[in-house]
Amino acid sequence: MSSLKEICAGLPLDPLPQNHGRDPSVPHAPVRTPNLTAEEERLALGNALRYFPPALHPTLAAEFAQELRQYGHIYMYRFSPALRMRAYPIDQYPCKTKQAAAIMLMIMNNLDPAVAQFPQELVTYGGNGQVFSNWAQFWLVFHYLSTMTEEQTLVMYSGHPLGLFPSLPSSPRCVITNGMVIPNYSSREKYDKMFAMGNTMYGQMTAGSYCYIGPQGIVHGTMLTVLNAGRRYLGSGDLRGRVYVTSGLGGMSGAQAKAAVIAGCIGVIAEVDEAPLKKRHEQGWLMEVTSELNHCIQRIREAKKAKTTLSLGYHGNIVDLWERLYQEYKQTGELLVDLGSDQTSLHNPFSGGYCPVQLTFKQANQLMNTDPQRFKTLVHESLRRQVEAINKLSCVGMFFWDYGNAFLLEAQRAGADVEKKGGGATVFRYPSYIQHIMGDIFSLGFGPFRWVCTSGDPADLSETDAIAAAVLEEISTTVTENVRQQYNDNIHWIREAGKHKMVVGSQARILYSDQKGRVSIALAINQAIAKGRVSAPVVISRDHHDVSGTDSPFRETSNVYDGSAFCADMAVQNCIGDAFRGATWVALHNGGGVGWGEVINGGFGLVLDGSEEAGQRARLMLNWDVSNGVARRCWSGNSNAYETIQRTMEDQGQLRVTMPYTVQDEHILDRALQG
């Protein structure tokens, strides 16, 4: 068993560690199908060997070539550490700076088998959200971080550590870019080749930025989405006896079962892969599991009648479930589903993100490798069937929304009936959850703020929970009515968070807060560290899926209607602005959520250590990190954002935002253009 000190010593080359290959005790990524030419295979192999001295090439070349041909990528399984991957207390990392130790802790949490989807392939979530491209990169990064001073910055190119470069103490300690491919070449096909050759990497969102906190990170957002969907579509936030049907129990989607229970409804989640079903059931996030459709329908009826809260995992294909629900309606006249969505990994539909209904899970994994074109045809047929059943149920009263996983986008590409006549490029028959539910919440400045207690002590997490609740309760008495409802939802969440036992991996918490709340919570936690009420530094962060962090026309910015939804200035400016306002590390990614080439997004980590400087960094950076996106949304015409940024300018004398004038008489446009 390796130690943290050994992990930081650099690549183990003399002697080489034994090659144990794939660990059968953990789930593994599907075989990639990059379709490399012979010359590209040579390039991929040569690129991988660059990490090792020539004397080792004869040994490593043969096994790397076998990995490339067998799995479609060179992961370097030989160098997968024997040390148990988890977030160790920060004082156990052999580093010169607490900032570097915090980054190490966050990386190891992303690769913890209890957290990561495919830990040996360095995939945290989403089927292909990589932390690194191979294990050599992991060893080099930990060596660099262990030797780093406060006058150096680690530069990361798509998983590859370019090196430590001189910088200022006020600079970020790490700057990460993932997938920054020239736009005209940012296609799925080219990505598969570039990833296999070790040139680029898909970091999803918080996988490649080292900020994932397990499925808790999306539980809260999903709970708020379902709760606000009930308010909008069903006229009530009381969801007892209401049924929410969706799919996916993997990395991010695994949150759906827990979120349904917290929201108080009946959540029915289909999943084709037995491994995540078992994982969520063993974690207690999924109350029941069945592989029988008849039993599934029976349990829905029973829970609906009794108005009991239930999370039910259906081990089977979501298409079969949708079709059966419509069949039940036709036969009995009873609509068994009120709300519906989908969280299969359709950003990655042809490489394991979606299992067509015509195949078993095992057959799908085989066919995508042996006959990719046939597999693609079946995916499209399955999507058309899925949409047909959803359309029929929607016509009789079910409310459906796209959960930002590219479901409607891929369904449209498959030829399914999802078009909305007269709709723009980002408008479909069904809304995205941003367009109808969460977009206005973003425009109020609310988004997924999170923190990690680096001591690993649950007592520190309890203390920070109490601090956050007290801060929000104090602010909630001073805000407008529509903002107060969001505060009340989050106060209830944070008061109940410990009871729901959502910690998987690091001692972390998430809540939705606006700009004032985030800054106030961060400063209060920093003070608690200074006074010893919290025993060790705390890392603050957020999901990239936030007010300012992501430009994504089919998700985060799908409710931007001034024509700029396909522009990425906001996300790029956000990363740059965070970097020089105090972030400990920053990341900028191509891809994430809806897929490669469809989105630019970024994130940050900031270490609170109780110092006055940490408080100054948090105040300056967090204010920018929210105001940037609110100002952009205001300029696009969102009234919530207009009011929010106006109030923020009144509070902050140095903030001045260009405000839009609205065209009050639309006929002026018509007359001018006709003339």
mmCIF file with all atom_site columns, N, CA, C and O in Angstrom, residues 85-88 93 102 105-110 112 114-115 210-214 216 450-458 461 502-509 539:
data_model
loop_
_atom_site.group_PDB
_atom_site.id
_atom_site.type_symbol
_atom_site.label_atom_id
_atom_site.label_alt_id
_atom_site.label_comp_id
_atom_site.label_asym_id
_atom_site.label_entity_id
_atom_site.label_seq_id
_atom_site.pdbx_PDB_ins_code
_atom_site.Cartn_x
_atom_site.Cartn_y
_atom_site.Cartn_z
_atom_site.occupancy
_atom_site.B_iso_or_equiv
_atom_site.pdbx_formal_charge
_atom_site.auth_seq_id
_atom_site.auth_comp_id
_atom_site.auth_asym_id
_atom_site.auth_atom_id
_atom_site.pdbx_PDB_model_num
ATOM 1   N N  . MET A 1 85  ? -7.834  5.763  -2.618  1.00 0.00 ? 85  MET A N  1
ATOM 2   C CA . MET A 1 85  ? -8.168  7.125  -3.027  1.00 0.00 ? 85  MET A CA 1
ATOM 3   C C  . MET A 1 85  ? -9.309  7.663  -2.177  1.00 0.00 ? 85  MET A C  1
ATOM 4   O O  . MET A 1 85  ? -10.408 7.106  -2.168  1.00 0.00 ? 85  MET A O  1
ATOM 5   N N  . ARG A 1 86  ? -9.054  8.736  -1.470  1.00 0.00 ? 86  ARG A N  1
ATOM 6   C CA . ARG A 1 86  ? -10.097 9.439  -0.725  1.00 0.00 ? 86  ARG A CA 1
ATOM 7   C C  . ARG A 1 86  ? -9.562  10.791 -0.297  1.00 0.00 ? 86  ARG A C  1
ATOM 8   O O  . ARG A 1 86  ? -8.354  11.059 -0.410  1.00 0.00 ? 86  ARG A O  1
ATOM 9   N N  . ALA A 1 87  ? -10.437 11.657 0.196   1.00 0.00 ? 87  ALA A N  1
ATOM 10  C CA . ALA A 1 87  ? -10.027 12.977 0.672   1.00 0.00 ? 87  ALA A CA 1
ATOM 11  C C  . ALA A 1 87  ? -9.451  12.840 2.077   1.00 0.00 ? 87  ALA A C  1
ATOM 12  O O  . ALA A 1 87  ? -10.188 12.804 3.066   1.00 0.00 ? 87  ALA A O  1
ATOM 13  N N  . TYR A 1 88  ? -8.126  12.744 2.190   1.00 0.00 ? 88  TYR A N  1
ATOM 14  C CA . TYR A 1 88  ? -7.472  12.655 3.496   1.00 0.00 ? 88  TYR A CA 1
ATOM 15  C C  . TYR A 1 88  ? -7.473  14.039 4.160   1.00 0.00 ? 88  TYR A C  1
ATOM 16  O O  . TYR A 1 88  ? -7.513  15.063 3.467   1.00 0.00 ? 88  TYR A O  1
ATOM 17  N N  . TYR A 1 93  ? -1.183  15.811 3.935   1.00 0.00 ? 93  TYR A N  1
ATOM 18  C CA . TYR A 1 93  ? -0.520  15.936 2.628   1.00 0.00 ? 93  TYR A CA 1
ATOM 19  C C  . TYR A 1 93  ? 0.835   16.612 2.796   1.00 0.00 ? 93  TYR A C  1
ATOM 20  O O  . TYR A 1 93  ? 0.929   17.686 3.405   1.00 0.00 ? 93  TYR A O  1
ATOM 21  N N  . ALA A 1 102 ? -4.812  21.513 -0.424  1.00 0.00 ? 102 ALA A N  1
ATOM 22  C CA . ALA A 1 102 ? -6.252  21.536 -0.679  1.00 0.00 ? 102 ALA A CA 1
ATOM 23  C C  . ALA A 1 102 ? -6.569  21.018 -2.079  1.00 0.00 ? 102 ALA A C  1
ATOM 24  O O  . ALA A 1 102 ? -7.549  20.288 -2.284  1.00 0.00 ? 102 ALA A O  1
ATOM 25  N N  . LEU A 1 105 ? -6.294  17.259 -2.026  1.00 0.00 ? 105 LEU A N  1
ATOM 26  C CA . LEU A 1 105 ? -7.473  16.680 -1.370  1.00 0.00 ? 105 LEU A CA 1
ATOM 27  C C  . LEU A 1 105 ? -8.652  16.611 -2.335  1.00 0.00 ? 105 LEU A C  1
ATOM 28  O O  . LEU A 1 105 ? -9.353  15.592 -2.416  1.00 0.00 ? 105 LEU A O  1
ATOM 29  N N  . MET A 1 106 ? -8.867  17.687 -3.078  1.00 0.00 ? 106 MET A N  1
ATOM 30  C CA . MET A 1 106 ? -10.005 17.744 -3.998  1.00 0.00 ? 106 MET A CA 1
ATOM 31  C C  . MET A 1 106 ? -9.830  16.760 -5.161  1.00 0.00 ? 106 MET A C  1
ATOM 32  O O  . MET A 1 106 ? -10.790 16.123 -5.612  1.00 0.00 ? 106 MET A O  1
ATOM 33  N N  . ILE A 1 107 ? -8.603  16.613 -5.645  1.00 0.00 ? 107 ILE A N  1
ATOM 34  C CA . ILE A 1 107 ? -8.338  15.649 -6.722  1.00 0.00 ? 107 ILE A CA 1
ATOM 35  C C  . ILE A 1 107 ? -8.625  14.227 -6.242  1.00 0.00 ? 107 ILE A C  1
ATOM 36  O O  . ILE A 1 107 ? -9.286  13.439 -6.931  1.00 0.00 ? 107 ILE A O  1
ATOM 37  N N  . MET A 1 108 ? -8.137  13.897 -5.049  1.00 0.00 ? 108 MET A N  1
ATOM 38  C CA . MET A 1 108 ? -8.323  12.541 -4.542  1.00 0.00 ? 108 MET A CA 1
ATOM 39  C C  . MET A 1 108 ? -9.799  12.250 -4.271  1.00 0.00 ? 108 MET A C  1
ATOM 40  O O  . MET A 1 108 ? -10.257 11.115 -4.442  1.00 0.00 ? 108 MET A O  1
ATOM 41  N N  . ASN A 1 109 ? -10.545 13.264 -3.879  1.00 0.00 ? 109 ASN A N  1
ATOM 42  C CA . ASN A 1 109 ? -11.985 13.062 -3.701  1.00 0.00 ? 109 ASN A CA 1
ATOM 43  C C  . ASN A 1 109 ? -12.653 12.744 -5.036  1.00 0.00 ? 109 ASN A C  1
ATOM 44  O O  . ASN A 1 109 ? -13.539 11.890 -5.121  1.00 0.00 ? 109 ASN A O  1
ATOM 45  N N  . ASN A 1 110 ? -12.231 13.426 -6.096  1.00 0.00 ? 110 ASN A N  1
ATOM 46  C CA . ASN A 1 110 ? -12.791 13.160 -7.426  1.00 0.00 ? 110 ASN A CA 1
ATOM 47  C C  . ASN A 1 110 ? -12.520 11.742 -7.906  1.00 0.00 ? 110 ASN A C  1
ATOM 48  O O  . ASN A 1 110 ? -13.240 11.226 -8.765  1.00 0.00 ? 110 ASN A O  1
ATOM 49  N N  . ASP A 1 112 ? -12.056 9.074  -5.678  1.00 0.00 ? 112 ASP A N  1
ATOM 50  C CA . ASP A 1 112 ? -12.505 8.129  -4.644  1.00 0.00 ? 112 ASP A CA 1
ATOM 51  C C  . ASP A 1 112 ? -13.518 7.161  -5.272  1.00 0.00 ? 112 ASP A C  1
ATOM 52  O O  . ASP A 1 112 ? -14.506 7.593  -5.868  1.00 0.00 ? 112 ASP A O  1
ATOM 53  N N  . ALA A 1 114 ? -15.884 5.644  -4.041  1.00 0.00 ? 114 ALA A N  1
ATOM 54  C CA . ALA A 1 114 ? -17.239 5.910  -3.552  1.00 0.00 ? 114 ALA A CA 1
ATOM 55  C C  . ALA A 1 114 ? -17.870 7.097  -4.263  1.00 0.00 ? 114 ALA A C  1
ATOM 56  O O  . ALA A 1 114 ? -19.081 7.292  -4.209  1.00 0.00 ? 114 ALA A O  1
ATOM 57  N N  . VAL A 1 115 ? -17.040 7.886  -4.929  1.00 0.00 ? 115 VAL A N  1
ATOM 58  C CA . VAL A 1 115 ? -17.491 9.106  -5.597  1.00 0.00 ? 115 VAL A CA 1
ATOM 59  C C  . VAL A 1 115 ? -17.439 8.958  -7.115  1.00 0.00 ? 115 VAL A C  1
ATOM 60  O O  . VAL A 1 115 ? -18.385 9.310  -7.824  1.00 0.00 ? 115 VAL A O  1
ATOM 61  N N  . TYR A 1 210 ? -11.554 19.637 -10.485 1.00 0.00 ? 210 TYR A N  1
ATOM 62  C CA . TYR A 1 210 ? -11.257 19.101 -9.156  1.00 0.00 ? 210 TYR A CA 1
ATOM 63  C C  . TYR A 1 210 ? -12.241 19.596 -8.084  1.00 0.00 ? 210 TYR A C  1
ATOM 64  O O  . TYR A 1 210 ? -11.881 19.682 -6.905  1.00 0.00 ? 210 TYR A O  1
ATOM 65  N N  . CYS A 1 211 ? -13.490 19.847 -8.459  1.00 0.00 ? 211 CYS A N  1
ATOM 66  C CA . CYS A 1 211 ? -14.443 20.438 -7.513  1.00 0.00 ? 211 CYS A CA 1
ATOM 67  C C  . CYS A 1 211 ? -15.702 19.614 -7.311  1.00 0.00 ? 211 CYS A C  1
ATOM 68  O O  . CYS A 1 211 ? -16.696 20.117 -6.773  1.00 0.00 ? 211 CYS A O  1
ATOM 69  N N  . TYR A 1 212 ? -15.716 18.358 -7.752  1.00 0.00 ? 212 TYR A N  1
ATOM 70  C CA . TYR A 1 212 ? -16.895 17.513 -7.578  1.00 0.00 ? 212 TYR A CA 1
ATOM 71  C C  . TYR A 1 212 ? -17.034 17.136 -6.100  1.00 0.00 ? 212 TYR A C  1
ATOM 72  O O  . TYR A 1 212 ? -16.034 16.890 -5.421  1.00 0.00 ? 212 TYR A O  1
ATOM 73  N N  . ILE A 1 213 ? -18.257 17.095 -5.608  1.00 0.00 ? 213 ILE A N  1
ATOM 74  C CA . ILE A 1 213 ? -18.475 16.725 -4.199  1.00 0.00 ? 213 ILE A CA 1
ATOM 75  C C  . ILE A 1 213 ? -19.433 15.534 -4.092  1.00 0.00 ? 213 ILE A C  1
ATOM 76  O O  . ILE A 1 213 ? -20.143 15.399 -3.098  1.00 0.00 ? 213 ILE A O  1
ATOM 77  N N  . GLY A 1 214 ? -19.438 14.679 -5.110  1.00 0.00 ? 214 GLY A N  1
ATOM 78  C CA . GLY A 1 214 ? -20.356 13.547 -5.090  1.00 0.00 ? 214 GLY A CA 1
ATOM 79  C C  . GLY A 1 214 ? -21.741 13.987 -5.533  1.00 0.00 ? 214 GLY A C  1
ATOM 80  O O  . GLY A 1 214 ? -21.987 15.159 -5.810  1.00 0.00 ? 214 GLY A O  1
ATOM 81  N N  . GLN A 1 216 ? -24.304 14.671 -3.999  1.00 0.00 ? 216 GLN A N  1
ATOM 82  C CA . GLN A 1 216 ? -24.932 15.742 -3.220  1.00 0.00 ? 216 GLN A CA 1
ATOM 83  C C  . GLN A 1 216 ? -24.941 17.045 -4.007  1.00 0.00 ? 216 GLN A C  1
ATOM 84  O O  . GLN A 1 216 ? -25.856 17.856 -3.893  1.00 0.00 ? 216 GLN A O  1
ATOM 85  N N  . ARG A 1 450 ? -20.859 26.044 -2.818  1.00 0.00 ? 450 ARG A N  1
ATOM 86  C CA . ARG A 1 450 ? -20.500 24.843 -2.039  1.00 0.00 ? 450 ARG A CA 1
ATOM 87  C C  . ARG A 1 450 ? -19.192 25.048 -1.288  1.00 0.00 ? 450 ARG A C  1
ATOM 88  O O  . ARG A 1 450 ? -18.410 25.936 -1.609  1.00 0.00 ? 450 ARG A O  1
ATOM 89  N N  . TRP A 1 451 ? -18.985 24.207 -0.289  1.00 0.00 ? 451 TRP A N  1
ATOM 90  C CA . TRP A 1 451 ? -17.735 24.262 0.462   1.00 0.00 ? 451 TRP A CA 1
ATOM 91  C C  . TRP A 1 451 ? -17.348 22.870 0.939   1.00 0.00 ? 451 TRP A C  1
ATOM 92  O O  . TRP A 1 451 ? -18.178 21.981 1.076   1.00 0.00 ? 451 TRP A O  1
ATOM 93  N N  . VAL A 1 452 ? -16.040 22.691 1.187   1.00 0.00 ? 452 VAL A N  1
ATOM 94  C CA . VAL A 1 452 ? -15.476 21.417 1.641   1.00 0.00 ? 452 VAL A CA 1
ATOM 95  C C  . VAL A 1 452 ? -14.632 21.678 2.878   1.00 0.00 ? 452 VAL A C  1
ATOM 96  O O  . VAL A 1 452 ? -13.724 22.518 2.864   1.00 0.00 ? 452 VAL A O  1
ATOM 97  N N  . CYS A 1 453 ? -14.923 20.962 3.957   1.00 0.00 ? 453 CYS A N  1
ATOM 98  C CA . CYS A 1 453 ? -14.152 21.067 5.200   1.00 0.00 ? 453 CYS A CA 1
ATOM 99  C C  . CYS A 1 453 ? -12.934 20.152 5.089   1.00 0.00 ? 453 CYS A C  1
ATOM 100 O O  . CYS A 1 453 ? -13.064 18.922 5.111   1.00 0.00 ? 453 CYS A O  1
ATOM 101 N N  . THR A 1 454 ? -11.750 20.744 4.981   1.00 0.00 ? 454 THR A N  1
ATOM 102 C CA . THR A 1 454 ? -10.559 19.948 4.665   1.00 0.00 ? 454 THR A CA 1
ATOM 103 C C  . THR A 1 454 ? -10.046 19.128 5.838   1.00 0.00 ? 454 THR A C  1
ATOM 104 O O  . THR A 1 454 ? -9.165  18.292 5.666   1.00 0.00 ? 454 THR A O  1
ATOM 105 N N  . SER A 1 455 ? -10.586 19.357 7.019   1.00 0.00 ? 455 SER A N  1
ATOM 106 C CA . SER A 1 455 ? -10.195 18.524 8.168   1.00 0.00 ? 455 SER A CA 1
ATOM 107 C C  . SER A 1 455 ? -10.725 17.105 8.029   1.00 0.00 ? 455 SER A C  1
ATOM 108 O O  . SER A 1 455 ? -10.190 16.165 8.623   1.00 0.00 ? 455 SER A O  1
ATOM 109 N N  . GLY A 1 456 ? -11.814 16.951 7.248   1.00 0.00 ? 456 GLY A N  1
ATOM 110 C CA . GLY A 1 456 ? -12.487 15.660 7.168   1.00 0.00 ? 456 GLY A CA 1
ATOM 111 C C  . GLY A 1 456 ? -13.338 15.365 8.384   1.00 0.00 ? 456 GLY A C  1
ATOM 112 O O  . GLY A 1 456 ? -13.879 14.257 8.524   1.00 0.00 ? 456 GLY A O  1
ATOM 113 N N  . ASP A 1 457 ? -13.497 16.344 9.254   1.00 0.00 ? 457 ASP A N  1
ATOM 114 C CA . ASP A 1 457 ? -14.224 16.155 10.513  1.00 0.00 ? 457 ASP A CA 1
ATOM 115 C C  . ASP A 1 457 ? -15.697 16.546 10.329  1.00 0.00 ? 457 ASP A C  1
ATOM 116 O O  . ASP A 1 457 ? -15.995 17.706 10.014  1.00 0.00 ? 457 ASP A O  1
ATOM 117 N N  . PRO A 1 458 ? -16.631 15.612 10.547  1.00 0.00 ? 458 PRO A N  1
ATOM 118 C CA . PRO A 1 458 ? -18.059 15.951 10.427  1.00 0.00 ? 458 PRO A CA 1
ATOM 119 C C  . PRO A 1 458 ? -18.491 17.092 11.343  1.00 0.00 ? 458 PRO A C  1
ATOM 120 O O  . PRO A 1 458 ? -19.442 17.815 11.030  1.00 0.00 ? 458 PRO A O  1
ATOM 121 N N  . LEU A 1 461 ? -18.228 20.269 9.511   1.00 0.00 ? 461 LEU A N  1
ATOM 122 C CA . LEU A 1 461 ? -19.328 20.436 8.553   1.00 0.00 ? 461 LEU A CA 1
ATOM 123 C C  . LEU A 1 461 ? -20.593 20.892 9.273   1.00 0.00 ? 461 LEU A C  1
ATOM 124 O O  . LEU A 1 461 ? -21.300 21.795 8.796   1.00 0.00 ? 461 LEU A O  1
ATOM 125 N N  . MET A 1 502 ? -26.166 13.077 3.230   1.00 0.00 ? 502 MET A N  1
ATOM 126 C CA . MET A 1 502 ? -25.815 13.169 1.816   1.00 0.00 ? 502 MET A CA 1
ATOM 127 C C  . MET A 1 502 ? -24.320 13.175 1.542   1.00 0.00 ? 502 MET A C  1
ATOM 128 O O  . MET A 1 502 ? -23.907 13.195 0.385   1.00 0.00 ? 502 MET A O  1
ATOM 129 N N  . VAL A 1 503 ? -23.503 13.171 2.587   1.00 0.00 ? 503 VAL A N  1
ATOM 130 C CA . VAL A 1 503 ? -22.064 13.225 2.365   1.00 0.00 ? 503 VAL A CA 1
ATOM 131 C C  . VAL A 1 503 ? -21.577 11.905 1.769   1.00 0.00 ? 503 VAL A C  1
ATOM 132 O O  . VAL A 1 503 ? -21.771 10.835 2.338   1.00 0.00 ? 503 VAL A O  1
ATOM 133 N N  . VAL A 1 504 ? -20.976 11.997 0.588   1.00 0.00 ? 504 VAL A N  1
ATOM 134 C CA . VAL A 1 504 ? -20.290 10.869 -0.041  1.00 0.00 ? 504 VAL A CA 1
ATOM 135 C C  . VAL A 1 504 ? -18.915 11.385 -0.419  1.00 0.00 ? 504 VAL A C  1
ATOM 136 O O  . VAL A 1 504 ? -18.784 12.272 -1.263  1.00 0.00 ? 504 VAL A O  1
ATOM 137 N N  . GLY A 1 505 ? -17.870 10.869 0.206   1.00 0.00 ? 505 GLY A N  1
ATOM 138 C CA . GLY A 1 505 ? -16.533 11.407 -0.021  1.00 0.00 ? 505 GLY A CA 1
ATOM 139 C C  . GLY A 1 505 ? -16.217 12.491 0.986   1.00 0.00 ? 505 GLY A C  1
ATOM 140 O O  . GLY A 1 505 ? -16.397 12.322 2.194   1.00 0.00 ? 505 GLY A O  1
ATOM 141 N N  . SER A 1 506 ? -15.758 13.624 0.506   1.00 0.00 ? 506 SER A N  1
ATOM 142 C CA . SER A 1 506 ? -15.322 14.716 1.378   1.00 0.00 ? 506 SER A CA 1
ATOM 143 C C  . SER A 1 506 ? -16.477 15.286 2.193   1.00 0.00 ? 506 SER A C  1
ATOM 144 O O  . SER A 1 506 ? -17.650 15.161 1.824   1.00 0.00 ? 506 SER A O  1
ATOM 145 N N  . GLN A 1 507 ? -16.113 15.931 3.302   1.00 0.00 ? 507 GLN A N  1
ATOM 146 C CA . GLN A 1 507 ? -17.114 16.573 4.169   1.00 0.00 ? 507 GLN A CA 1
ATOM 147 C C  . GLN A 1 507 ? -17.524 17.894 3.511   1.00 0.00 ? 507 GLN A C  1
ATOM 148 O O  . GLN A 1 507 ? -16.950 18.950 3.760   1.00 0.00 ? 507 GLN A O  1
ATOM 149 N N  . ALA A 1 508 ? -18.535 17.804 2.658   1.00 0.00 ? 508 ALA A N  1
ATOM 150 C CA . ALA A 1 508 ? -18.902 18.917 1.788   1.00 0.00 ? 508 ALA A CA 1
ATOM 151 C C  . ALA A 1 508 ? -20.370 19.257 1.923   1.00 0.00 ? 508 ALA A C  1
ATOM 152 O O  . ALA A 1 508 ? -21.188 18.430 2.334   1.00 0.00 ? 508 ALA A O  1
ATOM 153 N N  . ARG A 1 509 ? -20.692 20.484 1.550   1.00 0.00 ? 509 ARG A N  1
ATOM 154 C CA . ARG A 1 509 ? -22.084 20.933 1.550   1.00 0.00 ? 509 ARG A CA 1
ATOM 155 C C  . ARG A 1 509 ? -22.330 21.850 0.356   1.00 0.00 ? 509 ARG A C  1
ATOM 156 O O  . ARG A 1 509 ? -21.428 22.537 -0.115  1.00 0.00 ? 509 ARG A O  1
ATOM 157 N N  . VAL A 1 539 ? -12.442 24.885 1.684   1.00 0.00 ? 539 VAL A N  1
ATOM 158 C CA . VAL A 1 539 ? -12.419 25.246 0.261   1.00 0.00 ? 539 VAL A CA 1
ATOM 159 C C  . VAL A 1 539 ? -13.831 25.664 -0.149  1.00 0.00 ? 539 VAL A C  1
ATOM 160 O O  . VAL A 1 539 ? -14.780 24.901 0.043   1.00 0.00 ? 539 VAL A O  1
#
